[in-house]
Coordinates of C-alpha atoms in Angstrom, one line a residue:
X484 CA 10.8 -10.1 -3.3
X485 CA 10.1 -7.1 -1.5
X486 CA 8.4 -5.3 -4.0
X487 CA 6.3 -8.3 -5.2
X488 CA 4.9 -8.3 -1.9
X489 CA 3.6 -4.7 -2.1
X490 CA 2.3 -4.9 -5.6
X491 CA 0.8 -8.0 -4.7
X492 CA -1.2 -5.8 -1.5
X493 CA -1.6 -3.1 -3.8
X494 CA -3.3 -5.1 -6.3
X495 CA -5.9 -6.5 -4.2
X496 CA -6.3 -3.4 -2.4
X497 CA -6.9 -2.0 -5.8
X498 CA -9.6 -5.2 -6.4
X499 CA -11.6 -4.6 -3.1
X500 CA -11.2 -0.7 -3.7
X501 CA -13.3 -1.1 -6.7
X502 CA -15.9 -3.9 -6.0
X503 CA -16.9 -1.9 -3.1
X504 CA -17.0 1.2 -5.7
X505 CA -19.5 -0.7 -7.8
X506 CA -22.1 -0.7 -4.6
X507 CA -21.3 2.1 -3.0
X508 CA -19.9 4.4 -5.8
X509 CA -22.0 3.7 -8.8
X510 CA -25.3 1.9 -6.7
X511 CA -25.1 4.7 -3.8
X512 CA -25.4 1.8 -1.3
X513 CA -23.8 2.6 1.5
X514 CA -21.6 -0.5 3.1
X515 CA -19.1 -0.7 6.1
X516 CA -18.6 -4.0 5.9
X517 CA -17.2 -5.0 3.0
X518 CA -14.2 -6.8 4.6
X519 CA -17.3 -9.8 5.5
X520 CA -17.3 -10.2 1.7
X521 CA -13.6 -10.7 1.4
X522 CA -13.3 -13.1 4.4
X523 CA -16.1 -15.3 2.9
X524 CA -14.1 -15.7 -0.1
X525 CA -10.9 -16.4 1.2
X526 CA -12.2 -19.0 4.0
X527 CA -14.2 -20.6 1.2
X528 CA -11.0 -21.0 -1.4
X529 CA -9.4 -21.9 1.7
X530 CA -12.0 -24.7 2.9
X531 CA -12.2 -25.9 -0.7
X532 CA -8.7 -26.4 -1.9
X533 CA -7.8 -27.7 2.0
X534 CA -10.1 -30.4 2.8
X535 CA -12.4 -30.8 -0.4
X536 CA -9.4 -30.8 -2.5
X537 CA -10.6 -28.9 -5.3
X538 CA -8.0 -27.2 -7.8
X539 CA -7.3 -23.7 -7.4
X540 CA -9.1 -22.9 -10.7
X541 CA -12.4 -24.0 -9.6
X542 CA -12.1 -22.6 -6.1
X543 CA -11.7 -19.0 -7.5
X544 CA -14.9 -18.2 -9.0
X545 CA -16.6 -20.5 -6.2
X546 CA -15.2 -18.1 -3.6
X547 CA -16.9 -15.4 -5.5
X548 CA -20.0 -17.0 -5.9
X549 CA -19.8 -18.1 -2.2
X550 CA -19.9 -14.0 -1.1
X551 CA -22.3 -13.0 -4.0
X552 CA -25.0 -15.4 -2.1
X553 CA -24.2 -13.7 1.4
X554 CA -23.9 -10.8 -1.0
X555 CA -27.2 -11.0 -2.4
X556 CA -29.5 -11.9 0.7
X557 CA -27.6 -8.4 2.1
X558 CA -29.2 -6.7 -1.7
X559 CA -32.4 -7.8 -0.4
X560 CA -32.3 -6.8 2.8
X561 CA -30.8 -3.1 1.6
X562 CA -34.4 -2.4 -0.3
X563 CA -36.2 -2.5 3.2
X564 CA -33.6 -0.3 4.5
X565 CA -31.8 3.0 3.5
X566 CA -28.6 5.4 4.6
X567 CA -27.5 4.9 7.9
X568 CA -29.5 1.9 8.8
X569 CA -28.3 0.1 5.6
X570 CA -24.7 1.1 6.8
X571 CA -25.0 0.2 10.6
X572 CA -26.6 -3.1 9.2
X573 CA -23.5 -3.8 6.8
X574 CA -20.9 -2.9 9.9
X575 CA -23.3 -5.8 12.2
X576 CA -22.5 -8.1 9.2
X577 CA -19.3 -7.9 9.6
X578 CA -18.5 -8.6 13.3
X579 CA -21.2 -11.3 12.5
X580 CA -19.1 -13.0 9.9
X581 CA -15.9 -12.4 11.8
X582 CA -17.2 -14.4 15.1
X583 CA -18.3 -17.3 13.0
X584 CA -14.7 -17.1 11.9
X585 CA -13.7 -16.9 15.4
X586 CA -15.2 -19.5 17.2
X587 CA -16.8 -22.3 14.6
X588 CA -14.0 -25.0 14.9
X589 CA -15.1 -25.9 11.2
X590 CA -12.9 -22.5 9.9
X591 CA -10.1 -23.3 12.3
X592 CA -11.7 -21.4 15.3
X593 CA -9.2 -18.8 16.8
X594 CA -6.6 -21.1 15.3
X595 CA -7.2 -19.9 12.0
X596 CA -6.7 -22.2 8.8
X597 CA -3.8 -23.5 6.8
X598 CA -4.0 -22.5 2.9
X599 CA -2.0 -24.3 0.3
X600 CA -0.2 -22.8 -2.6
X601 CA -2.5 -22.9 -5.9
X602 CA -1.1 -24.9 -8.6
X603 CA -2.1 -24.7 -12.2
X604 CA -1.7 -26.8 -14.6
X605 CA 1.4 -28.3 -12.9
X606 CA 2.9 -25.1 -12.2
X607 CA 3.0 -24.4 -8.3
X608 CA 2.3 -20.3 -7.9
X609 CA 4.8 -18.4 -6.0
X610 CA 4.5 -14.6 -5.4
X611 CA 5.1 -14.2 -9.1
X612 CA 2.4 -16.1 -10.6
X613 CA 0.4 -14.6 -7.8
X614 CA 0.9 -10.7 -8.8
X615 CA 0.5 -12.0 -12.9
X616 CA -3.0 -13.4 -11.7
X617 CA -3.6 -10.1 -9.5
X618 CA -2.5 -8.3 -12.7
X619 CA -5.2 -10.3 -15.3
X620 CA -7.8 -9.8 -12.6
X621 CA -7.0 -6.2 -11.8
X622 CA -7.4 -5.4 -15.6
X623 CA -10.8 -6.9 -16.1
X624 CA -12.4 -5.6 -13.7
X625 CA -11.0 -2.2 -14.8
X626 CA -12.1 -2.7 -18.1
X627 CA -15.5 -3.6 -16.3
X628 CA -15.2 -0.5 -14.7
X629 CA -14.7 1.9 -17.7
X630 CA -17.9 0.1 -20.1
X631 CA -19.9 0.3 -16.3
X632 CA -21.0 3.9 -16.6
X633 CA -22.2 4.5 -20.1
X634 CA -24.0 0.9 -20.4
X635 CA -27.8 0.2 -19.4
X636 CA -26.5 -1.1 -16.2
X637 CA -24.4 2.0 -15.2
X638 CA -27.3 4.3 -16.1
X639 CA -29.8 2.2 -14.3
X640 CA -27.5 2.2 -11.5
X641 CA -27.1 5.7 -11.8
X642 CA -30.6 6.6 -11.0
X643 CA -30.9 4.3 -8.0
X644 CA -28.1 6.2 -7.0
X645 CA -29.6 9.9 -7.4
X646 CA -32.8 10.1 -7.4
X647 CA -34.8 6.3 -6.7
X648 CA -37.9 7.5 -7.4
X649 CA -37.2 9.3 -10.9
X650 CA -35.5 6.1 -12.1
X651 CA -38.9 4.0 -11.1
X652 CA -40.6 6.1 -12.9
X653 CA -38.6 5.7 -16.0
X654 CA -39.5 1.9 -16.2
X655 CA -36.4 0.8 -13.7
X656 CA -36.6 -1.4 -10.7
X657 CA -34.4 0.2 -8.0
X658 CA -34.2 -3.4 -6.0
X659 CA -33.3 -5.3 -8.6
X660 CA -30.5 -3.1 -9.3
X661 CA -29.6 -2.6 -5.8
X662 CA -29.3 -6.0 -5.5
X663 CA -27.1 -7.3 -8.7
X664 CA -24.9 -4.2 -7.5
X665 CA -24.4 -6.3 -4.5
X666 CA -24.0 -9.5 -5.9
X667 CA -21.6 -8.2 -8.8
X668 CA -19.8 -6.2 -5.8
X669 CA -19.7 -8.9 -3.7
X670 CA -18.7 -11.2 -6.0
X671 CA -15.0 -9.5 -7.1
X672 CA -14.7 -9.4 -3.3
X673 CA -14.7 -12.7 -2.6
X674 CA -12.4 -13.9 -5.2
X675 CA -9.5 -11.0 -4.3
X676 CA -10.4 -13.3 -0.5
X677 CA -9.4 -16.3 -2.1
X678 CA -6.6 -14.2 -4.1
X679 CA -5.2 -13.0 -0.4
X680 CA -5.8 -16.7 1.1
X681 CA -3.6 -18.5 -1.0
X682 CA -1.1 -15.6 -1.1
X683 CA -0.5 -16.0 2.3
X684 CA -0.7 -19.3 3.0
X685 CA -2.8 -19.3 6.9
X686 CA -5.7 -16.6 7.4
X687 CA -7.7 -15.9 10.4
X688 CA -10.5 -13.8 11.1
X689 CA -8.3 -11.1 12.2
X690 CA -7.3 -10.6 8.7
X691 CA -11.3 -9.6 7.6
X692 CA -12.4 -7.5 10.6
X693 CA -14.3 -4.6 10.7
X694 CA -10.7 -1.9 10.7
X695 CA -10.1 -3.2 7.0
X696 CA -13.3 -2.2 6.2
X697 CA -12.8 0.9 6.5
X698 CA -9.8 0.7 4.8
X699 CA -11.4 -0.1 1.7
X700 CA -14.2 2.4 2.1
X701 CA -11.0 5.3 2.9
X702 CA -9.1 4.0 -0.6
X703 CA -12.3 4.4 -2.5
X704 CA -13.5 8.0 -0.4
X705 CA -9.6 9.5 -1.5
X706 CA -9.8 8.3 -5.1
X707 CA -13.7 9.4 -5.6
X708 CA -16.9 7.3 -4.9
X709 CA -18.5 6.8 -8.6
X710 CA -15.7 7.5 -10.7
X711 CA -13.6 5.3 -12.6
X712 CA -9.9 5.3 -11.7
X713 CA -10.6 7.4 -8.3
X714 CA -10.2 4.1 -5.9
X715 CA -7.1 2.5 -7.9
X716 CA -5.7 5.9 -6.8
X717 CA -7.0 6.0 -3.8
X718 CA -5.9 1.8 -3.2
X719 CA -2.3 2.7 -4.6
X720 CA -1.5 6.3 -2.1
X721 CA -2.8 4.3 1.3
X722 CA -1.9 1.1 0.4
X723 CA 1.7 2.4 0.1
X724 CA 1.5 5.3 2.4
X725 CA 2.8 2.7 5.3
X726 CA 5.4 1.3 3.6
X727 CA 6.4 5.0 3.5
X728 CA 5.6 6.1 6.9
X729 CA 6.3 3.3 9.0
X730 CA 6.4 5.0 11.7
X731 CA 3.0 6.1 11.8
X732 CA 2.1 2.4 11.0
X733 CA 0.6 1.9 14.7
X734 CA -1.9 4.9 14.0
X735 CA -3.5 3.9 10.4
X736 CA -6.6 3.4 11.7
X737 CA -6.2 7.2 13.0
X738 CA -5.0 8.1 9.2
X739 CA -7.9 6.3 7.4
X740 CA -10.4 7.8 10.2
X741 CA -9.0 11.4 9.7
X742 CA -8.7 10.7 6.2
X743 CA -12.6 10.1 5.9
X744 CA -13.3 13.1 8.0
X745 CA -11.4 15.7 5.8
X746 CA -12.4 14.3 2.4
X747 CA -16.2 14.0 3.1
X748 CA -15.5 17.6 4.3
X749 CA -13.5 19.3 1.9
X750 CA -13.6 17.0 -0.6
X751 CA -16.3 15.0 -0.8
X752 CA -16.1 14.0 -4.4
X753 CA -12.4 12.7 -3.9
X754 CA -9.1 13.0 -5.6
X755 CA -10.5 12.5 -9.5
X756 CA -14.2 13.6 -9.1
X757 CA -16.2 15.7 -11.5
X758 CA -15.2 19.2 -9.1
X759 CA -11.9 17.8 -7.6
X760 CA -9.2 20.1 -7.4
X761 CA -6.9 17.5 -9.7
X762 CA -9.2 17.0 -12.4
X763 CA -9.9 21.0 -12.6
X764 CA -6.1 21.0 -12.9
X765 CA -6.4 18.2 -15.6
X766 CA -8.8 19.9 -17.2
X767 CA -7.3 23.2 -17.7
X768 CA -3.9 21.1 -19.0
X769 CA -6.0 19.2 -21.7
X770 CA -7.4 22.8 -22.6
X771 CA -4.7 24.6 -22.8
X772 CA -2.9 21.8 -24.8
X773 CA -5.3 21.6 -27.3
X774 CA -5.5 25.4 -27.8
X775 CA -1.8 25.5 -28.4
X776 CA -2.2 22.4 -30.8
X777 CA -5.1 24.2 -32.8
X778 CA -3.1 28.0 -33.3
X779 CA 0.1 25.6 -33.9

């Protein structure tokens, strides 16, 4: 039971890691309040499957598209500003979200809100079905993920990220891909929300404030901005770096602060990037194995 619950946290830290990679890793947009996203999602699964009494399967990707239209108006608000504005912007979204969450008696005020269990087709989900769903989800967007950087998309992407300009110039529209980063971003986000709101069973706004924002942005800094298995690394080693060390657990806020700090530093391409010190070690292992492969 234990370790269902901590695969379950992995697994949507491992969603969130990598929707906000999509904007922020592969679109270069930077966002420090991603955890908005994730609390629109789960408070609109929550509101839908509560009191409108939808089933869980249509809640799901209404949660999604519920965040992918805050999403969105953010994607066009992000092509009239740039860098730190755009980031300070995205951290004022957040506590924005998080007071209508606090004190609008329609998502339960400072009460919070009850969630029921999903049920599918009959079956009621229990922490099993949950972390099987986690699972399916985890390895679509993955395989998203890996098809993401060599497609039209990724490439477009790509040159919003480096050089905005240059890619205008080669026929691209830096907005519009700014924005469907958002929106496709945004979008995983709020569905992991209503993932984590039926999980639990009662969410607040407490659960989406600005601290597990930067969270998310420290899992996907460690693993590597832009890359592709860089923040499912970096999701797995701080999701499960509490469970280890509880008894820093009062100070992870320090952790994921410092952690920030000294990657961006020394490391500022993360655990798997292009010049990391583990892929150069990766590297020279896949070198010197196929060397010994060709004289064998």
């Amino acid at each position: 039971m234990y370790e269902q619950v901590i695969a379950i946290n992995v697994g949507l830290a491992m969603l969130l890691a990598m929707s906000l990679n999509i904007i922020t890793g592969f679109a270069g947009q930077p966002t420090l309040g991603h955890a908005a996203f994730y609390g629109i999602g789960a408070y609109t699964s929550a509101l839908l499957t509560a009191k409108a009494g939808w089933p869980f399967l249509l809640a799901l990707p209404a949660s999604g598209a519920m965040a992918a239209l805050v999403g969105v108006l953010l994607g066009l608000f992000s092509v009239r500003v740039r860098e730190d504005f755009l980031a300070v912007t995205t951290i004022g979204i957040n506590f924005v979200i998080v007071a209508i969450f606090q004190y609008v008696q329609l998502f339960g005020a400072s009460l919070g809100l009850a969630v029921p269990k999903p049920v599918v087709f009959g079956i009621r989900f229990g922490n099993t079905e949950i972390l099987i769903l986690l699972i399916v989800l985890n390895l679509l967007v993955y395989l998203f993920m890996r098809h993401l950087p060599n497609s039209w998309l990724g490439l477009a992407l790509g040159g919003v990220r480096n050089d905005e300009e240059a890619a205008a110039s080669l026929g691209f529209n830096p907005d519009h891909y700014k924005v469907f980063a958002f929106g496709i971003g945004t979008f995983i986000a709020g569905m992991t929300g209503s993932v984590y709101a039926h999980f639990m069973g009662f969410i607040s706004s407490t659960d989406f404030s600005f601290p597990v924002s930067v969270g998310v942005l420290s899992m996907a800094v460690l693993g590597g901005l832009g890359t592709v298995s860089g923040p499912l690394l970096g999701a797995i080693i701080l999701t499960l770096a509490p469970e280890v060390f509880r008894f820093v657990s009062d100070y992870r806020m320090l952790v994921y602060g410092g952690l920030l700090v000294l990657m961006m530093r020394f490391q500022p391409q993360g655990m798997v990037g292009d010049d990391s010190w583990l892929r150069q070690r990766w590297d020279a292992v896949r070198t010197r194995g196929k060397g010994g492969a060709r004289r064998g």
